[in-house]
Short mmCIF file of C-alpha atoms and ligand atoms in Angstrom, two decimals:
data_model
loop_
_atom_site.label_atom_id
_atom_site.label_comp_id
_atom_site.label_asym_id
_atom_site.label_seq_id
_atom_site.Cartn_x
_atom_site.Cartn_y
_atom_site.Cartn_z
CA UNK A 90 124.91 98.67 70.77
CA UNK A 91 122.83 101.71 71.73
CA UNK A 92 119.55 100.90 73.44
CA UNK A 93 116.54 103.18 73.48
CA UNK A 94 114.54 104.19 76.50
CA UNK A 95 111.34 106.00 75.59
CA UNK A 96 109.99 108.38 78.25
CA UNK A 97 112.11 110.46 80.61
CA UNK A 98 109.72 110.13 83.54
CA UNK A 99 110.31 108.30 86.79
CA UNK A 100 110.55 104.82 85.28
CA UNK A 101 112.50 105.88 82.18
CA UNK A 102 115.21 107.71 84.18
CA UNK A 103 115.68 104.72 86.48
CA UNK A 104 115.87 102.33 83.52
CA UNK A 105 118.34 104.50 81.60
CA UNK A 106 120.72 104.76 84.56
CA UNK A 107 120.56 101.04 85.33
CA UNK A 108 121.47 100.28 81.71
CA UNK A 109 124.24 102.87 81.61
CA UNK A 110 125.75 101.71 84.88
CA UNK A 111 125.92 98.21 83.40
CA UNK A 112 127.97 99.52 80.49
CA UNK A 113 125.29 100.13 77.84
CA UNK A 114 124.96 103.26 75.70
CA UNK A 115 121.46 104.67 76.04
CA UNK A 116 119.39 107.04 73.92
CA UNK A 117 116.70 108.45 76.23
CA UNK A 118 113.84 109.83 74.17
CA UNK A 119 111.59 112.32 75.94
CA UNK A 120 108.96 114.28 74.02
CA UNK A 121 108.73 117.25 76.43
CA UNK A 122 109.14 120.17 75.95
CA UNK A 123 108.80 119.67 72.18
CA UNK A 124 105.43 118.09 72.80
CA UNK A 125 103.68 118.27 76.15
CA UNK A 126 101.26 116.04 78.04
CA UNK A 127 98.08 117.42 79.59
CA UNK A 128 99.55 117.19 83.12
CA UNK A 129 103.28 118.01 82.90
CA UNK A 130 104.35 121.65 83.20
CA UNK A 131 108.09 121.61 82.41
CA UNK A 132 110.70 119.93 80.28
CA UNK A 133 112.44 118.44 83.32
CA UNK A 134 113.02 114.72 83.52
CA UNK A 135 111.18 112.92 86.30
CA UNK A 136 108.59 115.66 86.76
CA UNK A 137 105.97 114.93 89.43
CA UNK A 138 102.53 115.65 88.03
CA UNK A 139 100.62 115.79 91.29
CA UNK A 140 101.46 115.39 94.98
CA UNK A 141 105.02 116.05 96.18
CA UNK A 142 104.90 113.01 98.48
CA UNK A 143 106.38 109.56 97.92
CA UNK A 144 104.38 108.28 100.88
CA UNK A 145 105.67 106.62 104.02
CA UNK A 146 109.19 105.51 104.81
CA UNK A 147 107.97 103.74 107.96
CA UNK A 148 109.76 100.45 108.68
CA UNK A 149 106.63 98.30 108.63
CA UNK A 150 104.82 100.22 105.92
CA UNK A 151 104.42 98.63 102.47
CA UNK A 152 105.66 101.81 100.76
CA UNK A 153 108.56 101.94 103.20
CA UNK A 154 109.54 98.41 102.20
CA UNK A 155 109.30 99.25 98.51
CA UNK A 156 111.72 102.13 99.12
CA UNK A 157 114.20 99.89 100.96
CA UNK A 158 114.27 97.52 97.99
CA UNK A 159 114.67 100.44 95.57
CA UNK A 160 117.48 101.91 97.67
CA UNK A 161 119.29 98.58 97.61
CA UNK A 162 119.21 98.75 93.81
CA UNK A 163 120.50 102.34 93.71
CA UNK A 164 117.29 104.21 92.83
CA UNK A 165 117.87 107.64 91.30
CA UNK A 166 114.39 108.70 92.43
CA UNK A 167 115.38 108.15 96.06
CA UNK A 168 118.77 109.83 95.69
CA UNK A 169 117.08 112.84 94.10
CA UNK A 170 114.41 112.82 96.82
CA UNK A 171 117.11 112.85 99.50
CA UNK A 172 118.57 115.99 97.88
CA UNK A 173 115.23 117.79 97.69
CA UNK A 174 113.50 116.57 100.81
CA UNK A 175 111.06 118.73 102.80
CA UNK A 176 109.77 117.93 106.30
CA UNK A 177 106.71 115.62 106.22
CA UNK A 178 106.84 113.39 109.31
CA UNK A 179 107.31 109.74 108.39
CA UNK A 180 106.57 110.44 104.72
CA UNK A 181 109.19 111.22 102.11
CA UNK A 182 108.13 114.51 100.53
CA UNK A 183 110.14 116.77 98.23
CA UNK A 184 110.34 120.23 96.75
CA UNK A 185 109.05 119.20 93.32
CA UNK A 186 111.20 121.64 91.28
CA UNK A 187 114.40 120.69 93.12
CA UNK A 188 113.46 117.04 92.75
CA UNK A 189 113.04 117.04 88.98
CA UNK A 190 116.14 119.22 88.60
CA UNK A 191 118.08 116.63 90.60
CA UNK A 192 116.67 113.82 88.42
CA UNK A 193 117.61 115.72 85.26
CA UNK A 194 121.11 116.47 86.57
CA UNK A 195 121.68 112.83 87.55
CA UNK A 196 120.72 111.58 84.10
CA UNK A 197 122.64 114.27 82.25
CA UNK A 198 125.73 113.57 84.34
CA UNK A 199 125.82 109.99 83.08
CA UNK A 200 128.14 109.95 80.08
CA UNK A 201 126.51 106.86 78.55
CA UNK A 202 123.05 108.45 78.41
CA UNK A 203 122.19 110.82 75.57
CA UNK A 204 118.91 112.66 76.11
CA UNK A 205 117.03 113.33 72.87
CA UNK A 206 113.92 115.50 72.86
CA UNK A 207 111.11 114.43 70.56
CA UNK A 208 108.06 112.22 70.33
CA UNK A 209 108.46 108.53 69.62
CA UNK A 210 105.64 107.39 67.35
CA UNK A 211 106.64 103.77 66.63
CA UNK A 212 108.19 101.01 68.70
CA UNK A 213 111.96 101.37 68.26
CA UNK A 214 113.73 98.92 65.95
CA UNK A 215 116.29 97.54 68.40
CA UNK A 216 116.27 96.72 72.13
CA UNK A 217 114.20 99.22 74.05
CA UNK A 218 112.32 100.09 77.18
CA UNK A 219 108.99 101.87 76.80
CA UNK A 220 108.17 103.95 79.86
CA UNK A 221 105.82 106.59 78.51
CA UNK A 222 103.47 106.55 81.46
CA UNK A 223 99.77 107.12 82.01
CA UNK A 224 99.69 109.91 79.40
CA UNK A 225 101.47 108.10 76.56
CA UNK A 226 101.02 110.12 73.36
CA UNK A 227 98.32 109.05 70.92
CA UNK A 228 100.66 108.06 68.10
CA UNK A 229 102.73 105.75 70.29
CA UNK A 230 99.56 104.33 71.90
CA UNK A 231 98.38 103.39 68.40
CA UNK A 232 101.70 101.66 67.66
CA UNK A 233 101.55 99.75 70.97
CA UNK A 234 98.00 98.63 70.23
CA UNK A 235 99.10 97.31 66.87
CA UNK A 236 101.75 95.16 68.56
CA UNK A 237 99.60 93.99 71.49
CA UNK A 238 96.31 93.67 69.64
CA UNK A 239 92.80 94.81 70.56
CA UNK A 240 92.18 94.97 74.29
CA UNK A 241 95.89 95.14 75.07
CA UNK A 242 95.85 98.82 76.09
CA UNK A 243 93.29 100.61 78.26
CA UNK A 244 92.94 104.41 78.50
CA UNK A 245 91.07 104.72 81.80
CA UNK A 246 91.21 102.73 84.98
CA UNK A 247 88.14 102.02 87.11
CA UNK A 248 89.50 100.81 90.40
CA UNK A 249 87.39 99.27 93.13
CA UNK A 250 88.78 99.16 96.68
CA UNK A 251 90.51 96.03 97.97
CA UNK A 252 90.31 94.98 101.61
CA UNK A 253 92.47 92.60 103.60
CA UNK A 254 90.74 89.30 104.41
CA UNK A 255 91.91 89.37 108.02
CA UNK A 256 90.12 92.69 108.61
CA UNK A 257 86.70 91.45 107.43
CA UNK A 258 84.29 90.55 110.24
CA UNK A 259 83.83 86.77 109.92
CA UNK A 260 80.78 86.83 112.16
CA UNK A 261 78.88 88.92 109.60
CA UNK A 262 80.03 87.97 106.09
CA UNK A 263 79.35 84.63 104.46
CA UNK A 264 81.12 82.73 101.74
CA UNK A 265 78.98 81.84 98.69
CA UNK A 266 78.60 82.47 94.98
CA UNK A 267 75.25 83.30 93.46
CA UNK A 268 73.29 80.07 93.07
CA UNK A 269 76.34 78.24 94.52
CA UNK A 270 78.06 78.56 91.14
CA UNK A 271 81.33 79.90 92.44
CA UNK A 272 82.11 80.17 96.12
CA UNK A 273 85.13 82.44 95.68
CA UNK A 274 83.09 85.35 97.02
CA UNK A 275 82.51 86.82 100.45
CA UNK A 276 79.12 88.45 100.91
CA UNK A 277 78.31 91.40 103.16
CA UNK A 278 74.54 91.22 103.75
CA UNK A 279 72.44 94.36 104.31
CA UNK A 280 68.92 94.75 105.59
CA UNK A 281 66.60 97.41 104.17
CA UNK A 282 67.39 100.01 106.82
CA UNK A 283 71.16 99.58 106.39
CA UNK A 284 70.79 99.77 102.63
CA UNK A 285 68.78 103.02 102.67
CA UNK A 286 71.29 104.65 105.04
CA UNK A 287 74.15 103.49 102.81
CA UNK A 288 72.59 104.93 99.65
CA UNK A 289 72.00 108.23 101.48
CA UNK A 290 75.65 108.31 102.50
CA UNK A 291 76.80 107.59 98.93
CA UNK A 292 74.58 110.39 97.66
CA UNK A 293 76.03 112.92 100.08
CA UNK A 294 79.66 111.75 99.84
CA UNK A 295 82.26 114.09 98.37
CA UNK A 296 83.76 112.97 95.08
CA UNK A 297 87.04 113.96 93.47
CA UNK A 298 86.63 116.55 90.68
CA UNK A 299 89.26 116.02 87.99
CA UNK A 300 90.58 118.38 85.31
CA UNK A 301 88.60 118.63 82.07
CA UNK A 302 91.03 116.35 80.24
CA UNK A 303 90.51 113.69 82.91
CA UNK A 304 86.76 113.52 82.24
CA UNK A 305 86.02 109.84 82.03
CA UNK A 306 83.67 108.53 79.35
CA UNK A 307 81.74 106.27 81.73
CA UNK A 308 80.51 103.01 80.30
CA UNK A 309 77.14 101.86 81.56
CA UNK A 310 78.64 98.61 82.81
CA UNK A 311 81.30 100.41 84.80
CA UNK A 312 79.73 103.47 86.44
CA UNK A 313 81.12 104.84 89.70
CA UNK A 314 79.14 103.46 92.62
CA UNK A 315 78.07 106.98 93.69
CA UNK A 316 76.73 107.70 90.19
CA UNK A 317 74.69 104.48 90.31
CA UNK A 318 73.36 105.48 93.74
CA UNK A 319 72.31 108.89 92.38
CA UNK A 320 70.14 107.24 89.72
CA UNK A 321 67.61 105.93 92.22
CA UNK A 322 67.23 104.11 95.50
CA UNK A 323 67.08 100.66 93.92
CA UNK A 324 69.68 101.03 91.16
CA UNK A 325 72.45 99.39 93.17
CA UNK A 326 70.11 96.73 94.55
CA UNK A 327 69.37 95.71 90.95
CA UNK A 328 73.00 96.14 89.97
CA UNK A 329 76.22 95.11 91.76
CA UNK A 330 74.44 94.86 95.13
CA UNK A 331 71.72 92.48 93.96
CA UNK A 332 71.02 89.73 96.50
CA UNK A 333 69.66 87.27 93.92
CA UNK A 334 70.85 83.70 94.39
CA UNK A 335 72.26 84.34 97.87
CA UNK A 336 70.97 83.12 101.21
CA UNK A 337 72.42 84.38 104.47
CA UNK A 338 73.18 81.18 106.44
CA UNK A 339 72.56 82.97 109.75
CA UNK A 340 68.98 83.92 108.90
CA UNK A 341 68.12 81.43 106.17
CA UNK A 342 66.76 84.39 104.16
CA UNK A 343 67.82 86.36 101.15
CA UNK A 344 69.38 89.70 102.29
CA UNK A 345 67.87 92.99 101.08
CA UNK A 346 71.14 93.81 99.33
CA UNK A 347 74.68 92.43 99.27
CA UNK A 348 78.17 93.79 98.74
CA UNK A 349 80.27 91.04 97.22
CA UNK A 350 84.00 90.71 97.76
CA UNK A 351 85.89 88.79 95.08
CA UNK A 352 89.21 87.07 95.72
CA UNK A 353 92.09 88.87 93.99
CA UNK A 354 95.11 86.74 94.83
CA UNK A 355 96.08 83.11 95.15
CA UNK A 356 96.80 83.41 98.86
CA UNK A 357 93.32 84.87 99.48
CA UNK A 358 94.53 87.99 101.30
CA UNK A 359 93.15 90.61 98.90
CA UNK A 360 89.40 90.94 98.33
CA UNK A 361 87.96 93.31 95.75
CA UNK A 362 84.65 95.11 96.33
CA UNK A 363 82.81 94.02 93.19
CA UNK A 364 81.38 96.91 91.16
CA UNK A 365 82.60 99.54 93.63
CA UNK A 366 84.76 101.63 91.30
CA UNK A 367 84.45 105.14 92.67
CA UNK A 368 85.61 108.74 92.53
CA UNK A 369 84.74 109.37 96.17
CA UNK A 370 87.53 111.04 98.13
CA UNK A 371 89.72 108.65 100.09
CA UNK A 372 88.41 109.75 103.53
CA UNK A 373 84.84 109.45 102.27
CA UNK A 374 85.47 105.91 101.02
CA UNK A 375 86.76 104.84 104.42
CA UNK A 376 83.83 106.53 106.21
CA UNK A 377 81.03 105.33 103.92
CA UNK A 378 82.30 101.82 103.19
CA UNK A 379 82.71 101.20 106.93
CA UNK A 380 78.87 101.26 107.02
CA UNK A 381 78.84 97.98 105.07
CA UNK A 382 78.14 95.10 107.47
CA UNK A 383 81.37 93.15 107.92
CA UNK A 384 83.62 96.04 106.84
CA UNK A 385 83.43 98.27 109.93
CA UNK A 386 87.15 97.75 110.62
CA UNK A 387 88.26 96.97 107.08
CA UNK A 388 91.90 97.47 106.20
CA UNK A 389 91.95 99.03 102.73
CA UNK A 390 94.90 97.69 100.74
CA UNK A 391 93.85 99.77 97.73
CA UNK A 392 91.25 102.53 97.60
CA UNK A 393 88.95 103.08 94.65
CA UNK A 394 89.59 105.57 91.86
CA UNK A 395 88.82 106.34 88.24
CA UNK A 396 91.54 108.05 86.23
CA UNK A 397 92.73 108.82 82.80
CA UNK A 398 95.47 106.19 82.64
CA UNK A 399 97.04 104.32 79.73
CA UNK A 400 98.00 100.84 80.87
CA UNK A 401 98.57 97.46 79.29
CA UNK A 402 96.86 94.17 80.01
CA UNK A 403 100.04 92.76 81.54
CA UNK A 404 98.72 89.34 82.64
CA UNK A 405 97.36 88.58 79.17
CA UNK A 406 99.80 90.25 76.80
CA UNK A 407 103.24 90.50 78.44
CA UNK A 408 105.89 88.06 79.62
CA UNK A 409 106.88 87.73 83.29
CA UNK A 410 109.31 90.66 82.95
CA UNK A 411 107.08 92.87 80.77
CA UNK A 412 107.82 92.15 77.09
CA UNK A 413 105.34 91.20 74.33
CA UNK A 414 105.83 87.75 72.77
CA UNK A 415 106.59 89.25 69.35
CA UNK A 416 109.26 91.61 70.76
CA UNK A 417 111.10 90.02 73.70
CA UNK A 418 113.71 92.79 73.39
CA UNK A 419 111.17 95.53 74.18
CA UNK A 420 110.33 95.82 77.87
CA UNK A 421 107.47 97.97 79.10
CA UNK A 422 108.01 99.78 82.39
CA UNK A 423 106.37 102.20 84.79
CA UNK A 424 102.73 103.05 85.19
CA UNK A 425 102.06 101.76 81.67
CA UNK A 426 102.51 98.20 82.93
CA UNK A 427 99.69 98.43 85.47
CA UNK A 428 101.62 99.40 88.56
CA UNK A 429 100.14 102.48 90.24
CA UNK A 430 102.12 105.29 91.82
CA UNK A 431 105.38 107.22 91.62
CA UNK A 432 107.61 104.76 93.46
CA UNK A 433 105.97 101.65 92.01
CA UNK A 434 106.57 103.09 88.52
CA UNK A 435 110.19 103.87 89.35
CA UNK A 436 110.76 100.39 90.81
CA UNK A 437 109.39 98.86 87.63
CA UNK A 438 111.82 101.02 85.64
CA UNK A 439 114.77 99.81 87.73
CA UNK A 440 113.86 96.18 87.08
CA UNK A 441 113.31 96.81 83.37
CA UNK A 442 116.78 98.39 83.13
CA UNK A 443 118.39 95.46 84.92
CA UNK A 444 116.55 92.96 82.75
CA UNK A 445 117.29 94.59 79.42
CA UNK A 446 120.97 94.74 80.42
CA UNK A 447 120.84 91.05 81.33
CA UNK A 448 119.16 90.10 78.04
CA UNK A 449 121.79 92.06 76.10
CA UNK A 450 124.48 90.20 78.04
CA UNK A 451 122.91 86.82 77.14
CA UNK A 452 121.37 86.21 80.56
CA UNK A 453 117.77 85.48 81.57
CA UNK A 454 115.42 88.15 82.86
CA UNK A 455 114.79 87.96 86.60
CA UNK A 456 112.06 89.03 89.01
CA UNK A 457 112.40 89.09 92.83
CA UNK A 458 110.49 86.49 94.88
CA UNK A 459 106.90 87.21 95.88
CA UNK A 460 107.94 87.55 99.53
CA UNK A 461 109.37 90.98 98.58
CA UNK A 462 107.36 94.09 97.66
CA UNK A 463 108.65 94.37 94.09
CA UNK A 464 108.22 90.62 93.66
CA UNK A 465 104.67 90.81 95.04
CA UNK A 466 103.78 93.58 92.59
CA UNK A 467 105.13 91.56 89.68
CA UNK A 468 103.32 88.45 90.86
CA UNK A 469 100.10 90.49 90.74
CA UNK A 470 100.89 91.72 87.22
CA UNK A 471 101.48 88.15 86.05
CA UNK A 472 98.62 86.44 87.86
CA UNK A 473 95.76 88.97 87.99
CA UNK A 474 92.68 87.90 86.05
CA UNK A 475 93.04 89.55 82.62
CA UNK A 476 89.31 90.32 82.41
CA UNK A 477 89.41 92.27 85.69
CA UNK A 478 92.94 93.65 85.45
CA UNK A 479 93.28 97.07 87.12
CA UNK A 480 96.41 98.95 88.26
CA UNK A 481 97.89 98.17 91.68
CA UNK A 482 99.89 100.06 94.31
CA UNK A 483 102.24 98.50 96.90
CA UNK A 484 100.53 96.86 99.84
CA UNK A 485 101.19 93.95 102.15
CA UNK A 486 98.38 91.89 100.61
CA UNK A 487 100.56 91.41 97.51
CA UNK A 488 103.27 89.65 99.45
CA UNK A 489 103.15 85.92 100.21
CA UNK A 490 101.61 85.48 103.67
CA UNK A 491 103.73 84.34 106.60
CA UNK A 492 103.66 80.64 107.41
CA UNK A 493 102.17 81.29 110.83
CA UNK A 494 99.11 83.47 111.44
CA UNK A 495 100.06 86.62 113.39
CA UNK A 496 97.10 88.42 114.94
CA UNK A 497 98.53 91.91 115.60
CA UNK A 498 98.71 94.04 112.42
CA UNK A 499 101.86 95.88 113.50
CA UNK A 500 103.75 92.72 114.44
CA UNK A 501 102.61 90.97 111.24
CA UNK A 502 103.89 93.85 109.14
CA UNK A 503 107.20 94.01 111.00
CA UNK A 504 107.73 90.33 110.31
CA UNK A 505 106.72 90.69 106.65
CA UNK A 506 109.12 93.62 106.27
CA UNK A 507 112.03 91.80 107.90
CA UNK A 508 111.47 88.73 105.70
CA UNK A 509 111.05 90.88 102.56
CA UNK A 510 114.34 92.67 103.18
CA UNK A 511 116.23 89.47 103.90
CA UNK A 512 114.84 87.76 100.79
CA UNK A 513 115.42 90.82 98.62
CA UNK A 514 119.09 91.09 99.57
CA UNK A 515 119.51 87.33 99.11
CA UNK A 516 117.89 87.58 95.66
CA UNK A 517 120.23 90.43 94.72
CA UNK A 518 123.25 88.48 95.97
CA UNK A 519 122.13 85.35 94.11
CA UNK A 520 122.11 87.27 90.83
CA UNK A 521 125.28 89.25 91.41
CA UNK A 522 123.38 92.53 91.79
CA UNK A 523 125.18 95.20 93.76
CA UNK A 524 123.70 98.52 94.76
CA UNK A 525 124.87 101.06 92.21
CA UNK A 526 125.40 104.74 92.90
C1 FAD B 2082 97.34 113.57 86.57
C2 FAD B 2082 98.07 112.48 87.28
C3 FAD B 2082 98.29 112.60 88.63
C4 FAD B 2082 98.99 111.58 89.32
N1 FAD B 2082 99.22 111.75 90.64
C5 FAD B 2082 99.93 110.85 91.31
C6 FAD B 2082 100.24 111.04 92.68
O1 FAD B 2082 99.84 112.04 93.27
N2 FAD B 2082 100.97 110.12 93.33
C7 FAD B 2082 101.42 109.01 92.70
O2 FAD B 2082 102.10 108.20 93.34
N3 FAD B 2082 101.14 108.79 91.39
C8 FAD B 2082 100.41 109.67 90.69
N4 FAD B 2082 100.11 109.46 89.36
C9 FAD B 2082 100.42 108.16 88.73
C10 FAD B 2082 101.88 107.85 88.34
O3 FAD B 2082 102.53 107.34 89.42
C11 FAD B 2082 102.68 108.95 87.78
O4 FAD B 2082 102.04 109.37 86.62
C12 FAD B 2082 104.15 108.55 87.48
O5 FAD B 2082 104.80 109.70 87.07
C13 FAD B 2082 104.31 107.43 86.49
O6 FAD B 2082 105.67 107.27 86.16
P1 FAD B 2082 106.10 106.84 84.68
O7 FAD B 2082 107.56 106.95 84.59
O8 FAD B 2082 105.46 105.56 84.34
O9 FAD B 2082 105.40 107.93 83.75
P2 FAD B 2082 105.73 109.51 83.67
O10 FAD B 2082 106.40 109.97 84.89
O11 FAD B 2082 104.47 110.16 83.24
O12 FAD B 2082 106.79 109.57 82.49
C14 FAD B 2082 106.45 109.28 81.17
C15 FAD B 2082 107.22 110.21 80.28
O13 FAD B 2082 107.06 109.79 78.93
C16 FAD B 2082 106.89 110.93 78.11
N5 FAD B 2082 106.21 110.50 76.88
C17 FAD B 2082 104.92 110.13 76.73
N6 FAD B 2082 104.69 109.73 75.45
C18 FAD B 2082 105.88 109.86 74.80
C19 FAD B 2082 106.29 109.58 73.48
N7 FAD B 2082 105.45 109.10 72.56
N8 FAD B 2082 107.58 109.84 73.13
C20 FAD B 2082 108.46 110.32 74.06
N9 FAD B 2082 108.12 110.59 75.33
C21 FAD B 2082 106.84 110.34 75.71
C22 FAD B 2082 106.14 111.91 78.98
O14 FAD B 2082 106.35 113.23 78.56
C23 FAD B 2082 106.73 111.65 80.37
O15 FAD B 2082 107.82 112.48 80.65
C24 FAD B 2082 99.42 110.44 88.63
C25 FAD B 2082 99.17 110.32 87.26
C26 FAD B 2082 98.51 111.33 86.59
C27 FAD B 2082 98.29 111.19 85.12
#
């Protein structure tokens, strides 16, 4: 039976090759160059729409670990990157034209994959993978919404930074919910002087200017923190930074303002800065948010951003491997599922390809354990709170913590990486997965 993969981007190419290498005939449907997106420039498969970097390959880096797991599964993105690599220190960066040409050549060289150019406007009839990315065309978005229902598909993300619990200064922050209702919050208290300086810094911080088509229709309830700051000195103090219902146990008083951190994961490693969605540049976020009492040395697991981005409400509407209940034979993959980034999208495509092949062969879908980077990402997709669900990049906070508490960041990451690799290879072996080339 021929299976359909929709979208010849990073995830779709990975998925198509995984299916083909497991003996399945694939129709890969890519709308470019017949119909373009706002960001792509060519008709090449696997085109990179922005930076030419796939981030670090460092041994104890979260992105480095993701790449090791992808390499073990025979990632075409990484093989193409190796062929088109340019010098970039410990990062894996590529010549973008050579990269997408290598991706296109690798897919076209696979006899079981037939590339068809044209827009897909409905979910395919038979087994399929949908990997149409952050700029999924309008017609297909409409069809996906019909299947997933209202609220199943978002068109913009509004991402607040996430910090690692171990990097928060315990001597400053305090645990409490407003009016003791819910204590799953950490509070960073500010006095008046600190607050005024912070608002000044937000007002002078440099923000990212997007293209016209990326202009975000801001909702009043979800404004970037710097836009709120620009509306007046007290706007944030009466908004997400309101101190109402909170008493600082060290002083016995209500702080002037508070930044609240909300727990993101079961293990309590990842803490989200509530209401701090932002378009500030990454360096500016690190500089300005370090002014928040308790966050001077914060380790940012995710930085804030606001993008044009089509993505599904995975935790609410999809199964553990990414299929809607009404269509278990249709697996969503790539950025559309709520992973964020080139390699994360590609990794999701690899797993979707493996899983659709397994389903077609009468086997169960599988997901790596949460001690691995891909497994940690999928655990987040499954377990994130649907009402707050926002896309996620690879980071060590996603991965199950070590049994013992390791103080040094470098040593902790080395141990996490060694365990992730061991568990990943064991998981592959346990399911008869061999690296494919
Ligand atoms: C402007 C922009 C900049 C980004 N910059 C970065 C960055 O610098 N670094 C980073 O790590 N990530 C970045 N991302 C996020 C993301 O990682 C990439 O978009 C990544 O390419 C996602 O991979 P994908 O396979 O899910 O989607 P894509 O690579 O976008 O592939 C989806 C494919 O589906 C096709 N398609 C869409 N609709 C249809 C349809 N109806 N029928 C047929 N084909 C269709 C598209 O033409 C496209 O080729 C950026 C995203 C955007 C939008």
